Amino acid sequence: QAALTQPPSASGTPGQSVTITCTGTSSDVGGYNSVSWYQQYPGKAPKLLIFEVTERPPGVPDRFFGSKSGKMATLTVSRLQPEDEAFYYCISYAGSESWVFGGGTKLTV
Amino acid sequence: EVRLVESGGALVQPGGSLRLSCEGSGFSLSASSVHWVRQSPGRGLEWIGRMRNRANMNAAGYSPAVRGRFTISRDDTTNTAYLQMDNLQPGDTGIYFCGRSAVDARIRAPDFWGQGTRVIVSS
């Protein structure tokens, strides 16, 4: 059950857009519409940004957008703001009551 | 206000055991599934396990890294979930977070997390 693949880092300037990818296999990302994305500041709890590929919980700005194609899911952050600088993690259901995280991406704004 | 509070983290020797608690408030844990994840120092999140709610037979799943050593349980009467950790090893060191999925669907990831409790496994 290997971790999902995320780029270790991403960057952008305020106002720009940035995308973070999350690549898995047909047994996880490609097999279920379950991918969620979390934002985490150092020393803090993760915060849910996107669930089930494209859904945003109440209160999450529409600057955060999720999508998926095949075995790769993508988080797009548009109109970057300084407070978006954080770590971002994807997670996917992997069958048989198991889940798997991506390795995380540090976003620098 | 929804809250999850983990407790029970400590310094423990290799081979030892520890039980972590995750107490929910502001919502009914009984309807939720509960996940545990950990974060080793300077590293990413690692999924440990999940227990579904009673309607889903309290079905549980674990990562290969902890299967057979860690056990999730729950007491819905006290709105508390537990993570029993046995035969702890230095690689188990980290911050342990519990999370809940308010809608216990098979592919629904946690929507809320506690602040974590620290576990250190060292002699």
Short mmCIF file of C-alpha atoms in Angstrom, two decimals:
data_model
loop_
_atom_site.label_atom_id
_atom_site.label_comp_id
_atom_site.label_asym_id
_atom_site.label_seq_id
_atom_site.Cartn_x
_atom_site.Cartn_y
_atom_site.Cartn_z
CA GLN A 1 0.00 0.00 0.00
CA ALA A 2 2.34 2.72 -1.27
CA ALA A 3 1.74 6.36 -0.50
CA LEU A 4 0.16 8.49 -3.20
CA THR A 5 2.64 10.64 -5.10
CA GLN A 6 2.62 14.38 -4.60
CA PRO A 7 5.30 16.89 -5.58
CA PRO A 8 7.29 17.87 -2.48
CA SER A 9 6.88 21.56 -3.21
CA ALA A 10 4.91 24.08 -5.23
CA SER A 11 5.03 27.84 -5.38
CA GLY A 12 3.28 30.87 -6.74
CA THR A 13 2.94 34.59 -6.25
CA PRO A 14 -0.12 36.31 -4.78
CA GLY A 15 -2.97 36.40 -7.25
CA GLN A 16 -1.64 33.53 -9.33
CA SER A 17 -2.99 29.99 -9.56
CA VAL A 18 -1.12 26.83 -8.61
CA THR A 19 -1.93 23.16 -9.07
CA ILE A 20 -0.90 20.24 -6.87
CA THR A 21 -1.17 16.73 -8.22
CA CYS A 22 -1.82 13.46 -6.43
CA THR A 23 -1.05 10.31 -8.39
CA GLY A 24 -2.06 6.84 -7.37
CA THR A 25 -3.14 3.58 -8.93
CA SER A 26 -6.28 1.93 -10.17
CA SER A 27 -6.67 0.49 -6.67
CA ASP A 28 -7.00 3.85 -4.99
CA VAL A 29 -7.26 7.19 -6.80
CA GLY A 30 -8.36 5.60 -10.05
CA GLY A 31 -10.76 3.17 -8.45
CA TYR A 32 -12.89 5.44 -6.28
CA ASN A 33 -14.18 9.00 -6.30
CA SER A 34 -12.93 9.39 -2.77
CA VAL A 35 -9.97 11.77 -3.00
CA SER A 36 -9.95 14.44 -0.35
CA TRP A 37 -7.52 17.29 0.23
CA TYR A 38 -6.33 18.76 3.50
CA GLN A 39 -4.45 21.91 4.39
CA GLN A 40 -2.13 21.77 7.37
CA TYR A 41 -0.12 24.48 9.06
CA PRO A 42 2.92 23.33 11.08
CA GLY A 43 1.89 22.09 14.50
CA LYS A 44 -1.80 22.27 13.68
CA ALA A 45 -4.55 19.84 12.82
CA PRO A 46 -5.37 19.18 9.16
CA LYS A 47 -8.31 21.07 7.70
CA LEU A 48 -10.56 19.56 5.05
CA LEU A 49 -10.61 21.53 1.79
CA ILE A 50 -12.11 19.09 -0.72
CA PHE A 51 -13.87 15.75 -0.34
CA GLU A 52 -14.96 13.16 -2.86
CA VAL A 53 -12.81 14.74 -5.58
CA THR A 54 -14.74 17.95 -6.16
CA GLU A 55 -16.89 18.78 -3.14
CA ARG A 56 -16.10 21.76 -0.91
CA PRO A 57 -17.25 21.78 2.73
CA PRO A 58 -19.10 24.88 3.92
CA GLY A 59 -16.74 27.75 4.60
CA VAL A 60 -13.99 26.69 2.20
CA PRO A 61 -13.42 29.42 -0.39
CA ASP A 62 -14.20 28.62 -4.00
CA ARG A 63 -10.58 29.43 -4.75
CA PHE A 64 -9.93 25.78 -3.92
CA PHE A 65 -10.96 23.41 -6.68
CA GLY A 66 -10.58 19.66 -6.96
CA SER A 67 -10.62 17.42 -10.00
CA LYS A 68 -9.54 13.97 -11.13
CA SER A 69 -8.58 12.24 -14.33
CA GLY A 70 -7.81 8.56 -14.22
CA LYS A 71 -5.25 7.85 -11.53
CA MET A 72 -4.38 11.49 -10.89
CA ALA A 73 -6.25 13.98 -8.77
CA THR A 74 -5.51 17.68 -8.77
CA LEU A 75 -6.00 20.52 -6.33
CA THR A 76 -6.03 23.96 -7.89
CA VAL A 77 -5.64 27.02 -5.71
CA SER A 78 -6.52 30.20 -7.56
CA ARG A 79 -6.03 33.84 -6.59
CA LEU A 80 -3.24 32.80 -4.21
CA GLN A 81 -3.09 34.56 -0.89
CA PRO A 82 -0.23 34.65 1.62
CA GLU A 83 -2.25 32.58 4.09
CA ASP A 84 -2.39 29.74 1.57
CA GLU A 85 1.23 28.98 2.40
CA ALA A 86 0.94 25.58 4.11
CA PHE A 87 1.27 21.85 3.54
CA TYR A 88 -1.34 20.09 1.42
CA TYR A 89 -2.17 16.39 1.58
CA CYS A 90 -4.37 14.18 -0.52
CA ILE A 91 -5.97 10.99 0.73
CA SER A 92 -7.81 8.25 -1.10
CA TYR A 93 -9.81 5.19 -0.19
CA ALA A 94 -7.85 2.13 -1.26
CA GLY A 95 -10.37 -0.65 -0.81
CA SER A 96 -10.85 -3.25 1.92
CA GLU A 97 -11.42 -0.61 4.59
CA SER A 98 -8.05 1.03 3.98
CA TRP A 99 -6.96 4.56 3.11
CA VAL A 100 -3.70 6.05 1.90
CA PHE A 101 -2.25 9.57 2.09
CA GLY A 102 -0.02 11.38 -0.33
CA GLY A 103 3.40 12.44 0.86
CA GLY A 104 2.38 16.07 1.12
CA THR A 105 3.23 19.24 -0.78
CA LYS A 106 4.62 22.39 0.75
CA LEU A 107 3.07 25.40 -0.96
CA THR A 108 5.09 28.59 -0.84
CA VAL A 109 3.41 31.88 -1.68
CA GLU B 1 -18.94 23.72 18.57
CA VAL B 2 -17.48 20.49 17.26
CA ARG B 3 -14.42 19.36 19.17
CA LEU B 4 -12.20 16.31 19.20
CA VAL B 5 -9.65 16.03 21.99
CA GLU B 6 -6.96 13.38 21.97
CA SER B 7 -5.18 12.34 25.13
CA GLY B 8 -2.97 9.61 26.48
CA GLY B 9 0.23 10.36 24.63
CA ALA B 10 3.41 9.66 26.59
CA LEU B 11 6.99 8.49 26.54
CA VAL B 12 7.06 4.70 26.40
CA GLN B 13 9.81 2.13 26.03
CA PRO B 14 10.09 -0.10 22.95
CA GLY B 15 7.82 -3.09 23.32
CA GLY B 16 5.46 -1.18 25.57
CA SER B 17 1.79 -0.35 25.21
CA LEU B 18 -0.28 2.79 25.27
CA ARG B 19 -3.96 3.62 24.88
CA LEU B 20 -4.94 6.90 23.29
CA SER B 21 -8.37 8.45 23.74
CA CYS B 22 -10.34 10.67 21.41
CA GLU B 23 -13.28 12.44 23.05
CA GLY B 24 -15.82 14.18 20.89
CA SER B 25 -18.13 17.00 21.88
CA GLY B 26 -20.64 19.15 20.04
CA PHE B 27 -21.79 16.19 17.95
CA SER B 28 -22.72 12.54 18.31
CA LEU B 29 -19.76 10.28 17.69
CA SER B 30 -22.12 7.31 17.39
CA ALA B 31 -23.16 8.32 13.88
CA SER B 32 -19.59 8.95 12.76
CA SER B 33 -16.71 6.86 11.60
CA VAL B 34 -13.42 7.51 13.37
CA HIS B 35 -9.98 7.60 11.81
CA TRP B 36 -6.56 7.67 13.42
CA VAL B 37 -3.52 9.05 11.64
CA ARG B 38 -0.03 9.94 12.78
CA GLN B 39 2.69 12.33 11.81
CA SER B 40 6.29 11.52 12.53
CA PRO B 41 8.62 14.45 13.28
CA GLY B 42 9.12 16.52 10.14
CA ARG B 43 7.16 14.12 7.99
CA GLY B 44 3.78 13.76 6.37
CA LEU B 45 0.50 12.27 7.51
CA GLU B 46 0.22 8.50 7.70
CA TRP B 47 -3.15 6.78 7.87
CA ILE B 48 -3.36 4.19 10.65
CA GLY B 49 -6.92 2.95 10.77
CA ARG B 50 -10.64 3.58 10.72
CA MET B 51 -13.62 2.22 12.62
CA ARG B 52 -17.07 2.59 11.07
CA ASN B 53 -20.18 3.27 13.10
CA ARG B 54 -22.50 0.72 14.65
CA ALA B 55 -24.81 0.76 11.64
CA ASN B 56 -21.81 -0.40 9.61
CA MET B 57 -21.00 -3.12 12.11
CA ASN B 58 -18.12 -1.12 13.61
CA ALA B 59 -16.04 -2.46 10.73
CA ALA B 60 -12.39 -1.60 11.14
CA GLY B 61 -9.39 -1.45 8.84
CA TYR B 62 -5.72 -0.81 9.53
CA SER B 63 -2.58 0.03 7.64
CA PRO B 64 -0.08 -2.79 7.14
CA ALA B 65 2.38 -0.94 9.38
CA VAL B 66 0.19 -1.31 12.46
CA ARG B 67 -2.11 -4.24 11.70
CA GLY B 68 -1.90 -6.78 14.49
CA ARG B 69 -0.38 -4.28 16.95
CA PHE B 70 -2.94 -1.45 17.04
CA THR B 71 -6.67 -1.74 17.73
CA ILE B 72 -9.37 0.89 17.45
CA SER B 73 -12.41 0.73 19.70
CA ARG B 74 -15.20 3.08 20.61
CA ASP B 75 -17.64 3.80 23.41
CA ASP B 76 -20.54 5.68 21.93
CA THR B 77 -22.09 6.18 25.36
CA THR B 78 -19.20 8.49 26.27
CA ASN B 79 -18.60 9.85 22.77
CA THR B 80 -15.06 8.48 22.91
CA ALA B 81 -12.88 6.42 20.60
CA TYR B 82 -9.67 4.68 21.53
CA LEU B 83 -6.47 3.52 19.91
CA GLN B 84 -4.79 0.66 21.74
CA MET B 85 -1.15 0.42 20.69
CA ASP B 86 0.90 -2.65 21.62
CA ASN B 87 4.49 -3.66 20.95
CA LEU B 88 5.41 -0.07 20.23
CA GLN B 89 8.58 0.61 18.29
CA PRO B 90 10.66 3.77 17.78
CA GLY B 91 9.12 4.15 14.32
CA ASP B 92 5.75 4.68 16.00
CA THR B 93 6.95 7.99 17.43
CA GLY B 94 4.85 10.92 16.33
CA ILE B 95 1.77 13.01 16.85
CA TYR B 96 -1.42 11.00 16.71
CA PHE B 97 -4.58 12.64 15.42
CA CYS B 98 -8.12 11.34 15.51
CA GLY B 99 -10.63 12.45 12.93
CA ARG B 100 -14.32 11.92 12.34
CA SER B 101 -16.45 11.52 9.28
CA ALA B 102 -19.85 12.85 10.26
CA VAL B 103 -21.37 10.91 7.37
CA ASP B 104 -20.20 7.32 7.67
CA ALA B 105 -20.02 6.46 3.99
CA ARG B 106 -17.47 3.99 2.69
CA ILE B 107 -15.49 6.57 0.72
CA ARG B 108 -16.03 9.59 2.94
CA ALA B 109 -12.79 10.94 4.44
CA PRO B 110 -12.67 12.72 7.80
CA ASP B 111 -14.11 16.22 7.88
CA PHE B 112 -12.73 17.26 11.26
CA TRP B 113 -9.60 16.49 13.25
CA GLY B 114 -8.41 16.92 16.80
CA GLN B 115 -5.22 18.72 17.73
CA GLY B 116 -3.26 15.54 18.35
CA THR B 117 -1.36 13.86 21.17
CA ARG B 118 2.36 13.13 21.17
CA VAL B 119 3.77 9.62 21.48
CA ILE B 120 7.48 9.02 21.94
CA VAL B 121 8.87 5.50 21.84
CA SER B 122 12.38 5.44 23.20
CA SER B 123 14.53 3.67 25.75
#
